[in-house]
Coordinates of C-alpha atoms in Angstrom, one line a residue:
G902 CA 16.9 245.3 365.2
T903 CA 18.1 241.8 364.7
G904 CA 20.8 241.8 367.3
G905 CA 18.5 243.4 369.9
G906 CA 15.8 240.8 369.4
G907 CA 18.3 237.9 369.8
T908 CA 20.1 239.5 372.8
G909 CA 16.8 240.3 374.5
G910 CA 15.7 236.6 374.2
G911 CA 19.0 235.4 375.7
T912 CA 18.8 237.8 378.7
G913 CA 15.2 237.6 379.5
S914 CA 14.8 233.9 379.6
G915 CA 18.3 232.7 380.7
T916 CA 17.4 232.1 384.3
G917 CA 13.7 231.3 384.2
T918 CA 14.0 228.2 381.9
G919 CA 16.9 226.4 383.3
G920 CA 14.9 223.3 384.2
G921 CA 13.1 223.4 380.9
G922 CA 16.4 223.7 379.1
D923 CA 17.7 220.6 380.8
K924 CA 14.7 218.6 379.9
G925 CA 15.0 219.9 376.3
D926 CA 18.6 218.8 376.1
K927 CA 17.6 215.3 377.3
N928 CA 15.1 215.2 374.4
G929 CA 17.9 216.0 372.0
K930 CA 16.8 219.6 371.4
G931 CA 19.7 221.4 373.1
L932 CA 22.1 223.9 371.7
R933 CA 24.0 221.3 369.7
H934 CA 20.7 220.3 368.0
F935 CA 19.9 223.9 367.3
S936 CA 23.4 224.6 366.0
M937 CA 23.0 221.7 363.6
K938 CA 19.6 223.0 362.4
V939 CA 20.8 226.5 362.0
C940 CA 23.9 225.2 360.2
E941 CA 21.6 223.3 357.8
K942 CA 19.5 226.3 357.2
V943 CA 22.3 228.7 356.5
E944 CA 24.1 226.2 354.2
S945 CA 20.9 225.6 352.2
K946 CA 20.3 229.3 351.8
Q947 CA 24.0 230.4 351.5
T948 CA 22.9 233.9 352.4
T949 CA 20.2 234.7 355.0
T950 CA 19.4 236.7 358.1
Y951 CA 18.8 235.9 361.8
N952 CA 15.1 236.6 361.5
E953 CA 14.6 234.3 358.5
V954 CA 16.3 231.4 360.2
A955 CA 14.6 232.0 363.5
D956 CA 11.1 232.4 361.9
E957 CA 11.5 229.1 360.0
L958 CA 12.6 227.2 363.1
V959 CA 9.9 228.7 365.2
A960 CA 7.3 227.6 362.6
E961 CA 8.9 224.1 362.5
F962 CA 9.0 223.6 366.2
S963 CA 5.5 225.0 366.6
N964 CA 3.8 222.9 363.9
P965 CA 2.4 219.6 365.3
D966 CA 2.8 218.0 361.9
D967 CA 6.5 218.9 361.6
V968 CA 9.1 216.3 362.6
N969 CA 10.8 219.0 364.7
F970 CA 7.7 219.7 366.7
C971 CA 8.2 219.9 370.5
A972 CA 5.4 220.5 372.9
D973 CA 7.8 221.3 375.8
Q974 CA 7.2 224.8 377.1
A975 CA 11.0 225.5 376.9
Y976 CA 10.6 225.6 373.2
D977 CA 8.3 228.5 372.8
E978 CA 9.1 231.2 370.4
K979 CA 11.2 233.3 372.8
N980 CA 13.4 230.4 373.7
I981 CA 13.8 229.1 370.1
R982 CA 15.0 232.6 369.0
R983 CA 17.4 232.7 371.9
R984 CA 18.9 229.4 371.0
V985 CA 19.1 230.3 367.3
Y986 CA 21.0 233.5 368.3
D987 CA 23.4 231.4 370.5
A988 CA 23.9 228.9 367.7
L989 CA 24.7 231.6 365.2
N990 CA 27.4 233.0 367.6
V991 CA 28.9 229.5 367.9
L992 CA 29.0 229.1 364.2
M993 CA 30.6 232.5 363.7
A994 CA 33.2 231.7 366.4
M995 CA 34.1 228.6 364.4
N996 CA 34.3 230.6 361.2
I997 CA 31.6 228.5 359.6
I998 CA 29.5 231.6 358.9
T999 CA 30.2 235.3 358.6
K1000 CA 27.9 238.2 359.4
E1001 CA 27.8 241.7 357.8
K1002 CA 25.2 243.9 359.4
K1003 CA 22.0 241.7 359.2
E1004 CA 23.3 239.5 356.4
I1005 CA 24.6 236.0 357.4
M1006 CA 26.7 234.2 354.8
W1007 CA 27.8 230.5 354.6
R1008 CA 31.6 229.9 354.5
G1009 CA 31.7 226.2 354.9
L1010 CA 32.6 223.5 357.4
P1011 CA 36.3 223.0 358.2
T1012 CA 37.9 220.2 356.2
T1013 CA 41.0 218.2 356.7
T1014 CA 43.0 217.1 353.6
E1015 CA 45.7 214.5 353.2
S1016 CA 48.2 217.3 352.9
D1017 CA 47.0 218.8 356.2
I1018 CA 47.5 215.4 357.9
E1019 CA 51.0 215.1 356.4
H1020 CA 51.8 218.6 357.6
L1021 CA 50.7 217.8 361.1
R1022 CA 52.7 214.6 361.1
A1023 CA 55.8 216.6 360.0
E1024 CA 55.1 219.2 362.7
K1025 CA 54.9 216.4 365.2
V1026 CA 58.2 214.9 364.2
R1027 CA 59.8 218.4 364.2
A1028 CA 58.4 219.1 367.7
A1029 CA 59.7 215.7 368.9
M1030 CA 63.2 216.4 367.6
Q1031 CA 63.2 219.8 369.3
I1032 CA 62.1 218.3 372.6
E1033 CA 64.8 215.6 372.3
K1034 CA 67.4 218.3 371.5
K1035 CA 66.3 220.5 374.5
N1036 CA 66.3 217.5 376.8
T1037 CA 69.9 216.7 375.7
Y1038 CA 70.9 220.3 376.3
L1039 CA 69.1 220.3 379.7
Q1040 CA 71.0 217.2 380.7
E1041 CA 74.3 218.8 379.7
L1042 CA 73.4 221.9 381.8
V1043 CA 72.6 219.6 384.8
E1044 CA 76.0 217.8 384.4
Q1045 CA 77.8 221.1 384.1
Y1046 CA 76.1 222.4 387.3
K1047 CA 77.1 219.2 389.1
S1048 CA 80.7 219.5 387.9
Y1049 CA 80.9 223.1 389.1
Q1050 CA 79.5 222.2 392.5
A1051 CA 82.0 219.4 392.8
L1052 CA 84.9 221.7 391.7
L1053 CA 83.9 224.2 394.4
A1054 CA 83.7 221.5 397.0
R1055 CA 87.1 220.2 396.1
N1056 CA 88.7 223.6 396.1
Q1057 CA 87.2 224.5 399.4
A1058 CA 88.4 221.2 400.9
R1059 CA 91.9 221.9 399.6
A1060 CA 91.9 225.5 401.0
A1061 CA 90.8 224.1 404.4
A1062 CA 93.7 221.7 404.2
G1063 CA 96.1 224.6 403.6
V1064 CA 96.8 223.9 399.9
V1065 CA 97.7 227.0 398.0
P1066 CA 95.2 227.6 395.2
S1067 CA 96.6 227.3 391.7
G1068 CA 95.1 226.5 388.3
I1069 CA 93.2 228.2 385.5
Q1070 CA 90.3 230.6 385.9
L1071 CA 87.0 229.7 384.3
P1072 CA 85.9 230.1 381.6
F1073 CA 88.7 229.1 379.3
I1074 CA 89.4 227.5 375.9
L1075 CA 91.9 224.5 375.6
V1076 CA 93.7 224.0 372.3
Q1077 CA 95.0 220.4 372.0
T1078 CA 97.4 219.0 369.4
K1079 CA 100.2 216.5 369.1
P1080 CA 103.2 216.8 371.5
Q1081 CA 105.6 217.1 368.6
A1082 CA 103.6 219.7 366.8
T1083 CA 105.2 223.1 366.0
V1084 CA 102.7 225.8 366.9
E1085 CA 103.2 229.5 366.0
V1086 CA 101.2 231.9 368.2
E1087 CA 100.5 235.6 367.5
I1088 CA 98.7 237.8 370.1
S1089 CA 97.4 241.2 369.2
E1090 CA 98.6 244.2 371.3
D1091 CA 95.3 244.5 373.0
Q1092 CA 95.3 240.8 373.7
R1093 CA 91.9 240.4 372.2
V1094 CA 92.9 238.3 369.1
V1095 CA 95.1 235.2 369.2
H1096 CA 96.3 233.5 366.0
F1097 CA 97.4 229.9 366.0
D1098 CA 99.3 228.3 363.1
F1099 CA 99.6 224.6 363.5
N1100 CA 101.5 224.1 360.3
S1101 CA 99.0 221.5 359.0
T1102 CA 99.1 219.5 362.3
P1103 CA 95.6 218.3 363.4
F1104 CA 94.2 220.0 366.5
Q1105 CA 91.1 220.1 368.7
I1106 CA 89.5 222.9 370.7
H1107 CA 87.8 222.2 374.0
D1108 CA 85.9 224.4 376.5
G1109 CA 86.0 224.4 380.2
N1110 CA 83.0 222.2 380.5
Y1111 CA 84.6 219.5 378.5
V1112 CA 87.7 219.6 380.7
L1113 CA 85.6 219.4 383.9
A1114 CA 83.7 216.4 382.5
C1115 CA 87.0 214.7 381.7
M1116 CA 88.2 215.4 385.3
N1117 CA 85.2 213.2 386.4
L1118 CA 84.7 215.2 389.6
C1119 CA 81.2 213.8 390.0
G1120 CA 82.4 210.2 389.8
H1121 CA 80.7 209.3 386.4
A1122 CA 82.0 206.4 384.4
D1123 CA 82.2 208.4 381.1
G1124 CA 84.3 211.4 380.6
G1125 CA 81.5 213.4 378.9
S1126 CA 81.5 215.2 375.6
G1127 CA 81.9 218.7 374.4
G1128 CA 85.3 218.6 372.6
G1129 CA 85.5 220.7 369.5
G1130 CA 86.6 219.7 366.1
G1131 CA 89.8 220.8 364.5
G1132 CA 92.1 220.6 361.5
G1133 CA 95.3 221.9 360.1
G1134 CA 96.6 225.3 359.3
G1135 CA 96.1 228.6 361.1
G1136 CA 93.3 229.2 363.5

């Protein structure tokens, strides 16, 4: 059928016409040229078949009076049909045409509207913001890693000097408020829930990474960030 004729042309002449194909491409009659011609044919007809397109292009390229006439041997009927078949596959892959059995239908060339451009610009901005956010987070992880490494080195040096280890195990949460604040603390029996009542005194919550940054073990000028917000009342 149609598919067999097109495939046979592609297989039978793929190796024997390499030199002729190059020469044809130099003359502007390569696959791009055929794709354009096939595209024009299908668009003008809206619905057609492989044989109809191939027959018309064979007639055009074989007619000395036609503007598309090419006397090169590479553009005999067999090679023209192979190139038409290849061009149709390209157009189908680009969703410009569709094929149902032997019938080929025109879908249209892809278009870009102003809304598409605005959407792409918005996507670009969103992607840039995500990259910036991830870079910031990555930098925080790097600083945390350096702080942990410095803490380990400091503790090892103290242990080697005979200093008895003391301190707080990581990870931990630090609750900070004013020295004169009255804080009521309730801990559940299983010690899984802790309730703080600061009696309307402002407070802040920090994690271990924030404390390590403030300790400045890596010798940075700034104390880092990571402190949590707070407020009054119970927490």
